[in-house]
Coordinates of C-alpha atoms in Angstrom, one line a residue:
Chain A
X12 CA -39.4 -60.8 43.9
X13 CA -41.1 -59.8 46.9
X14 CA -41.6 -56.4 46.2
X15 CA -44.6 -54.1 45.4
X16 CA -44.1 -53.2 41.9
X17 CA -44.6 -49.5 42.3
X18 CA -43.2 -46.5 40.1
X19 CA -40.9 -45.6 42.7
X20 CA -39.8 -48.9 42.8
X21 CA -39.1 -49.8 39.3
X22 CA -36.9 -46.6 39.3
X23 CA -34.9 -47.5 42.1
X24 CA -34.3 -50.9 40.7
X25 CA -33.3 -48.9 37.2
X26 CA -31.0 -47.0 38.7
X27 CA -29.1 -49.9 40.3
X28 CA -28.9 -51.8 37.4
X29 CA -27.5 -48.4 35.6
X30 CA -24.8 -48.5 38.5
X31 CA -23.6 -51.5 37.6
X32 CA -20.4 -51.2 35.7
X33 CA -20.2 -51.9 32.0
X34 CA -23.6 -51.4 31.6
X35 CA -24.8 -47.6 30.6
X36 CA -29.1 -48.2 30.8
X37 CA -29.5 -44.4 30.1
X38 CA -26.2 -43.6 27.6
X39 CA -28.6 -42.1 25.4
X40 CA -28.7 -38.6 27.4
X41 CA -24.9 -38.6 26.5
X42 CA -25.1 -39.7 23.0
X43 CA -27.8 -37.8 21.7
X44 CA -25.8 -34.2 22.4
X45 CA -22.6 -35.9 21.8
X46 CA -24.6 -36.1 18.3
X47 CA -26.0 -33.0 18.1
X48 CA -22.7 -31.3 19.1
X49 CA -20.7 -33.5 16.5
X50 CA -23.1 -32.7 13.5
X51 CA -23.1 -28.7 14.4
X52 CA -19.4 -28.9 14.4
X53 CA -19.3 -30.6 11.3
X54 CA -21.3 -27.9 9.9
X55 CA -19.6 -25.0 11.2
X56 CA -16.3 -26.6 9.3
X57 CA -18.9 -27.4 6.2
X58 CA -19.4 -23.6 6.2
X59 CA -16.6 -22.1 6.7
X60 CA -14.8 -24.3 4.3
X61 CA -17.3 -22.7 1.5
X62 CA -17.2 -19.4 2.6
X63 CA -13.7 -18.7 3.5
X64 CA -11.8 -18.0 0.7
X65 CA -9.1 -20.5 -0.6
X66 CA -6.0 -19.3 0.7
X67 CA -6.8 -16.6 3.7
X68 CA -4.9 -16.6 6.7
X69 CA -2.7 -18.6 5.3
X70 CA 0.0 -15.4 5.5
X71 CA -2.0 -13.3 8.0
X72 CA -5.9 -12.3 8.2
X73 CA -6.3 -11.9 4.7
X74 CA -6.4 -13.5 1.2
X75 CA -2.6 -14.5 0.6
X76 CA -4.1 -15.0 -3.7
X77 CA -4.3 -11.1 -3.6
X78 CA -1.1 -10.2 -3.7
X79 CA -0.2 -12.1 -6.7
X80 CA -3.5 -10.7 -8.3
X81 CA -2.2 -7.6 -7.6
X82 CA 1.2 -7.7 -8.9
X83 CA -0.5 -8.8 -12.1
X84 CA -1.0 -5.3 -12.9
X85 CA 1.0 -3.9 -16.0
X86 CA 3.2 -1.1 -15.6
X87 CA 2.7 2.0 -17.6
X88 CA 6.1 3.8 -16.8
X89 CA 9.0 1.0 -18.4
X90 CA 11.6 2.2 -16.1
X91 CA 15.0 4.1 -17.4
X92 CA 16.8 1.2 -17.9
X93 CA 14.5 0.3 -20.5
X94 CA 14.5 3.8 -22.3
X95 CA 18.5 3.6 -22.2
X96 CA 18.2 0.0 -24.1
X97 CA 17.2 1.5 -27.1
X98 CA 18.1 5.3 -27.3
X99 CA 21.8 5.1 -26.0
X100 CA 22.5 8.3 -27.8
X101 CA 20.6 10.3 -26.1
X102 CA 21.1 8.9 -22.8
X103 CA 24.7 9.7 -23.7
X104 CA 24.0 13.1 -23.6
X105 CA 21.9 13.4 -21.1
X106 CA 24.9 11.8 -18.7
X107 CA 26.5 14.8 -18.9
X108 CA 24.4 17.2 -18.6
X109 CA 22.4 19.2 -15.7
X110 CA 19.3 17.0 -16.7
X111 CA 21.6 13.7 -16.1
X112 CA 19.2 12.8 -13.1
X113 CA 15.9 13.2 -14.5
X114 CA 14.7 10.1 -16.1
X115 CA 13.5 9.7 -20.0
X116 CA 9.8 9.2 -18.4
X117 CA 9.4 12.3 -16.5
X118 CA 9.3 14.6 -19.5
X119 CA 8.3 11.9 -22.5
X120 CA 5.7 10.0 -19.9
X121 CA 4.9 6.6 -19.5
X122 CA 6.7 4.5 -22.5
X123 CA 6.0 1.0 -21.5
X124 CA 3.4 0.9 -24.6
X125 CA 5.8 2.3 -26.9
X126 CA 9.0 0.0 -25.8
X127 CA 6.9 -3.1 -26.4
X128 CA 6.2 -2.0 -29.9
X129 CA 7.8 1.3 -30.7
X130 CA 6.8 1.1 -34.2
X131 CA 3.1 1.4 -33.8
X132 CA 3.1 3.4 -30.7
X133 CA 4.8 7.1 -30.7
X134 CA 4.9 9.2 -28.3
X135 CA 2.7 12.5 -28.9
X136 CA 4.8 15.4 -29.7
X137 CA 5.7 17.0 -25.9
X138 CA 5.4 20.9 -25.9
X139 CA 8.7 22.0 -24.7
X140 CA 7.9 25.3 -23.2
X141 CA 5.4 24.3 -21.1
X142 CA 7.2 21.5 -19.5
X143 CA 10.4 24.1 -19.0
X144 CA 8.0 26.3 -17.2
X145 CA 6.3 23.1 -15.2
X146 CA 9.7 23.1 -13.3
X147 CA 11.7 26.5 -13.4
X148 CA 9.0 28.8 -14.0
X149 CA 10.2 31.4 -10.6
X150 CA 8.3 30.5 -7.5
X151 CA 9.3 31.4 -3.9
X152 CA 8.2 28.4 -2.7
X153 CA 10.3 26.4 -4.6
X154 CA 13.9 25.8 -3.1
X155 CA 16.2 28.2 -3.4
X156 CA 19.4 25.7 -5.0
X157 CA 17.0 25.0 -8.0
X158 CA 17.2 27.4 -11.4
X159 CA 14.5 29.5 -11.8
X160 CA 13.2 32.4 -14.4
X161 CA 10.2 34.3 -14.8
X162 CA 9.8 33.0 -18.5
X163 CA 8.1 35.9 -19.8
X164 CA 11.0 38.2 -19.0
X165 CA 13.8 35.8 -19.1
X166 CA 13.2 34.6 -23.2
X167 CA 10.6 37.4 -24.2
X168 CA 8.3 35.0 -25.7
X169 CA 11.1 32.8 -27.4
X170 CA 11.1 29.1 -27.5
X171 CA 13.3 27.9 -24.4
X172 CA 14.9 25.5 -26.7
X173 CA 16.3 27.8 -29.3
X174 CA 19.0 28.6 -26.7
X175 CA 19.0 25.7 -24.8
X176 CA 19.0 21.8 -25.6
X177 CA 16.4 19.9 -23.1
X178 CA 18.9 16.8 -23.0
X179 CA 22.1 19.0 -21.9
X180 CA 20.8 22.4 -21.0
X181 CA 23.5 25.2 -20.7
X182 CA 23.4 28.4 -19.3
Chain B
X29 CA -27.6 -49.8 22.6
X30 CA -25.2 -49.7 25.3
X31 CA -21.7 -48.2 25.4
X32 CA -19.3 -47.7 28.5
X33 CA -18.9 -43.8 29.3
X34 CA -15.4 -44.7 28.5
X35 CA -15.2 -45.5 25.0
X36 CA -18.1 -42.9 24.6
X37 CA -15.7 -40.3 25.6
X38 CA -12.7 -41.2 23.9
X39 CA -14.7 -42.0 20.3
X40 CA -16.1 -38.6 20.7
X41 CA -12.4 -37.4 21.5
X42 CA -11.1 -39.1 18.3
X43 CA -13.8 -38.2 16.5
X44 CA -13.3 -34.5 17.1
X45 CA -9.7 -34.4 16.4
X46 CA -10.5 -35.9 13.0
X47 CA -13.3 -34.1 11.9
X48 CA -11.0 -30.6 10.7
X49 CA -9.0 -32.5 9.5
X50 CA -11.7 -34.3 7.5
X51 CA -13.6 -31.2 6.5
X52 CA -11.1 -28.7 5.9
X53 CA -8.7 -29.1 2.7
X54 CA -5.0 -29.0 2.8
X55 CA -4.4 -25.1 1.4
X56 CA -2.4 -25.0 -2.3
X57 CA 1.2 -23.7 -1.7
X58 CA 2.1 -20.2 -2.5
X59 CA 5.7 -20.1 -1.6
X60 CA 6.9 -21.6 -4.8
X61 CA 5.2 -19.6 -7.1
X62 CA 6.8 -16.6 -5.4
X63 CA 10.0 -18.1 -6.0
X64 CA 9.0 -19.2 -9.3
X65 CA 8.6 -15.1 -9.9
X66 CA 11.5 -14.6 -8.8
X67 CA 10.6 -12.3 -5.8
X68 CA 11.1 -12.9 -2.6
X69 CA 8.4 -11.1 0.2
X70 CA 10.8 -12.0 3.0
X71 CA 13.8 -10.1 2.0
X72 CA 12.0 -6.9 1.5
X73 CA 10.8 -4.1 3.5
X74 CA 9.5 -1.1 1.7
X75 CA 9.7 2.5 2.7
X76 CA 10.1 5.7 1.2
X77 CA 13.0 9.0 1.1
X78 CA 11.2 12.8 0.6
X79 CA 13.4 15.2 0.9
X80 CA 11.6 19.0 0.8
X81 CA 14.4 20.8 0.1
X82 CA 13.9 19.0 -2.8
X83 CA 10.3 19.0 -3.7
X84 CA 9.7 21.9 -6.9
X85 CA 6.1 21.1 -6.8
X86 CA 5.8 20.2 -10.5
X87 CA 3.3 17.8 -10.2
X88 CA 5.3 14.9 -12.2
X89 CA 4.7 12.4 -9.7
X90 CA 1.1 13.0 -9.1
X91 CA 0.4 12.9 -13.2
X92 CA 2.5 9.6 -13.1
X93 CA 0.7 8.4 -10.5
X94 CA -2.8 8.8 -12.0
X95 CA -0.9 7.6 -15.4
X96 CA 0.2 4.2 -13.8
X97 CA -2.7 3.3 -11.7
X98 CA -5.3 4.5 -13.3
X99 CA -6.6 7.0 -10.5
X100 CA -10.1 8.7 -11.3
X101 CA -9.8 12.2 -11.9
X102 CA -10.2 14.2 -8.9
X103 CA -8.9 11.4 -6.4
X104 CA -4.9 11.1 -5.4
X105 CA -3.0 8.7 -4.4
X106 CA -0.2 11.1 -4.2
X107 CA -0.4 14.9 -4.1
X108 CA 1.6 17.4 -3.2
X109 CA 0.9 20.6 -0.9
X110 CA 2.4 24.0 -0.4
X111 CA 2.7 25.2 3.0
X112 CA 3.1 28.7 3.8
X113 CA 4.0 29.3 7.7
X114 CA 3.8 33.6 8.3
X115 CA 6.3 34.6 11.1
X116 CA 5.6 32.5 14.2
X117 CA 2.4 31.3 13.7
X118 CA 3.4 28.1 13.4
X119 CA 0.3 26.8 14.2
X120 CA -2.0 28.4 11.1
X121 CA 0.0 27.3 7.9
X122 CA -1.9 28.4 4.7
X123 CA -2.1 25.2 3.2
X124 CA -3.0 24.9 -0.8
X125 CA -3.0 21.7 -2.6
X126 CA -5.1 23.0 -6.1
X127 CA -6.1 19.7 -7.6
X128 CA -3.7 17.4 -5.9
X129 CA -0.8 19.5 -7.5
X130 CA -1.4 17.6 -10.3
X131 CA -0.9 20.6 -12.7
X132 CA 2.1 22.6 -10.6
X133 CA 0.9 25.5 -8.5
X134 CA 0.2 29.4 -9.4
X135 CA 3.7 31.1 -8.9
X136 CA 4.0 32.6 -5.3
X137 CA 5.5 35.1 -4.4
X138 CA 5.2 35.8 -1.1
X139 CA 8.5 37.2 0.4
X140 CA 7.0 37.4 4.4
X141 CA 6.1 33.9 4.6
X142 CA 8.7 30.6 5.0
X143 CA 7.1 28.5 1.9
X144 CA 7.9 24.7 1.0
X145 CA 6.4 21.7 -0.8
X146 CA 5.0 18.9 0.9
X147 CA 4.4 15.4 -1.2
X148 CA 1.9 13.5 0.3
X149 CA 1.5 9.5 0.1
X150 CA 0.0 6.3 1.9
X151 CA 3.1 6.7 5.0
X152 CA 2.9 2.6 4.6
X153 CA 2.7 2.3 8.7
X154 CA 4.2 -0.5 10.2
X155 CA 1.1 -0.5 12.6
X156 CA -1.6 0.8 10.3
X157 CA -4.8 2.0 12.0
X158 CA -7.0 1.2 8.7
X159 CA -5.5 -2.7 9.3
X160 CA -6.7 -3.1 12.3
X161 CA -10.4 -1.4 11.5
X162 CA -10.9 -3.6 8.9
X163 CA -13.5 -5.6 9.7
X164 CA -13.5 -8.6 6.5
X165 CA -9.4 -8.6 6.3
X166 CA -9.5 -6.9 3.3
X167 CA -6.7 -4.4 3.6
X168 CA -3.6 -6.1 5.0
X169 CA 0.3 -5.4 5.4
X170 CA 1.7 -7.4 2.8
X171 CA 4.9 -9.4 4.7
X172 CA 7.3 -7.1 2.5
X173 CA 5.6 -3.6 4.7
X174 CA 3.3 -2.7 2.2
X175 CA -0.3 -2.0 3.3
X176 CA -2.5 -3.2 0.4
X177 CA -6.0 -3.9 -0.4
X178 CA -7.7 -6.8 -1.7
X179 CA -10.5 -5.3 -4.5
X180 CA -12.0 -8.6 -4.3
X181 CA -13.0 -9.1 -1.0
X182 CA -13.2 -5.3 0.1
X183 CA -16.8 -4.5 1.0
X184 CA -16.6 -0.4 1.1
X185 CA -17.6 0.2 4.1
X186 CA -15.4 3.0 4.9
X187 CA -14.0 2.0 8.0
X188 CA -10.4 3.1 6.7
X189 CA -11.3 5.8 5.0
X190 CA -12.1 7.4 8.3
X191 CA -9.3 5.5 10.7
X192 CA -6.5 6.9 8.2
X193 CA -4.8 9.5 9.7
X194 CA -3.2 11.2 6.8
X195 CA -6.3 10.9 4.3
X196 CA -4.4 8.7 2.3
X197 CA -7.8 6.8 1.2
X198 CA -11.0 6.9 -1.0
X199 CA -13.5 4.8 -2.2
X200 CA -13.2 4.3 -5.8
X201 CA -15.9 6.0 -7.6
X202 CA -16.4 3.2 -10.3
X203 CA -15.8 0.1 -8.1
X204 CA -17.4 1.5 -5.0
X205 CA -14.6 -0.2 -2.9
X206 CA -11.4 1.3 -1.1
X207 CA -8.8 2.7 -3.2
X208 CA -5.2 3.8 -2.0
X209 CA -1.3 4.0 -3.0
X210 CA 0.3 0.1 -3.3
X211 CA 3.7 1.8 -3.6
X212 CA 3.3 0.4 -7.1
X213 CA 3.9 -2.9 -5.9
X214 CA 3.0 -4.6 -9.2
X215 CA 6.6 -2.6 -10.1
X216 CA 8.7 -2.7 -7.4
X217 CA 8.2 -6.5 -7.4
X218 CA 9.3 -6.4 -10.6
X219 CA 12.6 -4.5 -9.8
X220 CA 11.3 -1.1 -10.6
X221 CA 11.1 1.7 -8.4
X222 CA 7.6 3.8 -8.2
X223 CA 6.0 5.3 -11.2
X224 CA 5.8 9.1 -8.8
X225 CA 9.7 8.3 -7.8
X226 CA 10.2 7.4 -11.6
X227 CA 9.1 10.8 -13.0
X228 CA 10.3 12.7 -9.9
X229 CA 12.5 15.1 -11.5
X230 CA 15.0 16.2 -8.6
X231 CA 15.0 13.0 -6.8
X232 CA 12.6 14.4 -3.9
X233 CA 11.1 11.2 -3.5
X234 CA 13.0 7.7 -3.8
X235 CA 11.7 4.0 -2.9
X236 CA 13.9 2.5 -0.5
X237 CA 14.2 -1.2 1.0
X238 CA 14.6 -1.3 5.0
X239 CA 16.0 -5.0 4.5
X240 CA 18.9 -3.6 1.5
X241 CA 22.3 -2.8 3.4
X242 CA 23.0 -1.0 0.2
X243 CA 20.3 1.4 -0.1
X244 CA 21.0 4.7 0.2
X245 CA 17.8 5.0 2.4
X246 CA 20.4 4.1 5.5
X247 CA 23.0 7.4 4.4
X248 CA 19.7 9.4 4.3
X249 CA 18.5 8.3 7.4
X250 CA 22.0 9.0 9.1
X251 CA 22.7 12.4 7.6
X252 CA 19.6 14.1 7.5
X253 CA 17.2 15.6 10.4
X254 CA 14.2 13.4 9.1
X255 CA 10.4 12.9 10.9
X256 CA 7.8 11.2 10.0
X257 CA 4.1 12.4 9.8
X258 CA 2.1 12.3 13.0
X259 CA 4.3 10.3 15.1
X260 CA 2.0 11.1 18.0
X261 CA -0.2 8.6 16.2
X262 CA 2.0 6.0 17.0
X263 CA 1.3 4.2 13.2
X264 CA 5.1 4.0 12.6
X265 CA 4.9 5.5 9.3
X266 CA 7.9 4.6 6.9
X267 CA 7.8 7.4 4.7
X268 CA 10.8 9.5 6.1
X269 CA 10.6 13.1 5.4
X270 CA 14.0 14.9 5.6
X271 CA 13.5 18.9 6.5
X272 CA 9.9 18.5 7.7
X273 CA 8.8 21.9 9.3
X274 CA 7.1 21.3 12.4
X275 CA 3.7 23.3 10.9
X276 CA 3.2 20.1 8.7
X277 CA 0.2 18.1 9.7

């Protein structure tokens, strides 16, 4: 050891000794970010596994739960087939007339209330004239195929159905 | 401490492939419960038939509408408008819409002008611009085509609102987030069709599934002369209009 032990020295021999395979004298300046990066990772995931919801992206960007939530929704209008279930009379008569395309719902609204429990939930009396005139009152914007009739003139005041039957209307 | 740059470099590898996998939970499965519904996403595609010459303006579907889904007063889901094109200004329609058309319109009668109904609804775009301005993934294309909108997650920001291109959006007076037409999907999941296309007396409007060889949407699509809305807007709407007068924005 017949060298001066100077700074410049001691560094030099450092440095060979940290060349030496197997041996890593300053593996620390590696580490230590390795570290850091690691534990910032580990956060990110710790992070976004709290604030991402359970179960988006798992069909798209966007929360895959919502479209059962939204399907739990109830439906007000029960559908024709449901209407038909019950009042198979009617319906009968209906079939063959000019209204045979216009379902139970468009006139009575929404029934799904009432076909769960008819009993306790009626439907409100409808007033008739007023829904003949919602559709065939005469408009020139309307289509030309459909019926029309300025009401006034056409029944002179008189109830549309004391000449014609809203389930099978003739004319 | 002393470690070869070798294992150093593969512990950190390993250590970084296992950390996700560590930290981030397996997700519950969804695909059974759809199944367990009885609906399946993946052989669906919703669109919609509106025929004008078949539209009487009554206002059914926009009542039914606001009947089914709740919709405040004053905001529509659906509406309808009447257009009324003089000679060959095509480019000036008079365009009236009094309270969605929720209660019919005033008689016209207006012998000089070419005069039609237009119903209006979300056009359920196969590239929706309010999708992609979204900024949280709130409003989405469901897989079955139908753009919907998560009320939970939805912050009411408005982006939408203004990227719609047919107005088809509004923020939801009570909630304070964005509101809009699901094509009733909590019925047509359910095998129904839509409460508007339920009440629609002369069968303007009809649901129709893309994915369905035996909808009648493929007849319409074949016989008639049909358009969408703003197809310069490149949304691929799939409402399919049949007898759309070019004066219809």
């Amino acid at each position: 050891m017949g060298r001066p032990a100077t700074g410049r020295g001691r560094r030099a021999a450092a440095d060979e000794e940290a060349c030496v395979p197997g041996k890593l004298k300053h593996a620390g300046h590696l580490i230590r970010p390795a570290v850091v990066l690691l534990l910032g990772f580990a956060l990110f995931l710790l992070v976004r596994g709290a604030v991402v919801p359970a179960t988006f992206g798992e069909l798209g960007h966007y929360r895959a739960a919502s479209l059962d939530e939204i399907r739990q929704q109830a439906p007000a209008f029960a559908g024709q087939a449901v209407c038909a279930g019950c009042h198979a009379g009617v319906t009968a008569v209906r079939a063959s007339g000019k209204h045979r395309a216009v379902a139970c719902e468009a006139c009575h609204g929404p029934s799904a209330r009432h076909a769960a429990d008819p009993a306790a939930v009626r439907h409100a009396p409808l007033d008739v004239v007023a829904l003949c005139a919602g559709c065939h009152e005469k408009d020139s914007a309307k289509p030309k195929w459909f019926r029309q009739v300025e009401s006034k003139e056409h029944s002179g005041g008189a109830p549309c159905q004391s000449c014609h039957q809203p389930h099978k209307p003739e004319f | 401490m002393t470690i070869s740059r070798r294992d150093l470099l593969s512990q950190s590898g390993k250590l970084l492939i296992l950390a996700p996998v560590a930290a981030v939970p397996a997700p519950p499965r969804r695909a059974s419960e759809d199944a367990a519904a009885g609906y399946d996403p993946s052989r669906h595609r919703w669109a919609m038939a509106i025929d004008i010459d078949k539209c009487i303006g009554c206002g059914n579907c926009v009542r039914a509408c606001e009947q089914e889904n709740d919709v405040p007063a004053g905001f529509f889901r659906t509406w309808i408008e009447r257009y009324q094109v003089s000679g060959a200004d095509q480019e000036h329609p008079k365009v009236e819409s009094p309270d969605g058309g929720r209660n019919g319109f005033p008689p016209s009668s207006n012998s000089n002008a070419k005069e039609f109904y237009v119903p209006k609804i979300c056009n359920q775009c196969s590239e929706s611009p309010c999708v992609q301005v979204c900024p949280v993934g709130a409003t989405f294309d469901s897989p079955d085509g139908v753009v919907l909108v998560d009320q939970s997650y939805c912050l009411g920001c408005r982006y939408c609102v203004h990227a719609c291109p047919y107005g088809c959006r509004y923020i939801h007076p009570g909630r304070h987030t964005v509101d809009k037409c699901t094509f009733c999907y909590h019925r047509i999941t359910r095998g129904l069709t839509t409460a508007c296309c339920e009440a629609c007396p002369t069968g303007a409007r009809a649901l129709a599934d893309l994915k369905d060889p035996r909808d009648p949407i493929h007849e319409f699509l074949r016989v008639n002369k049909v358009h969408v809305l703003k197809p310069h807007m490149a949304t691929r709407a799939k409402v399919f209009y049949a007898s759309l007068d070019g004066a219809v924005r």
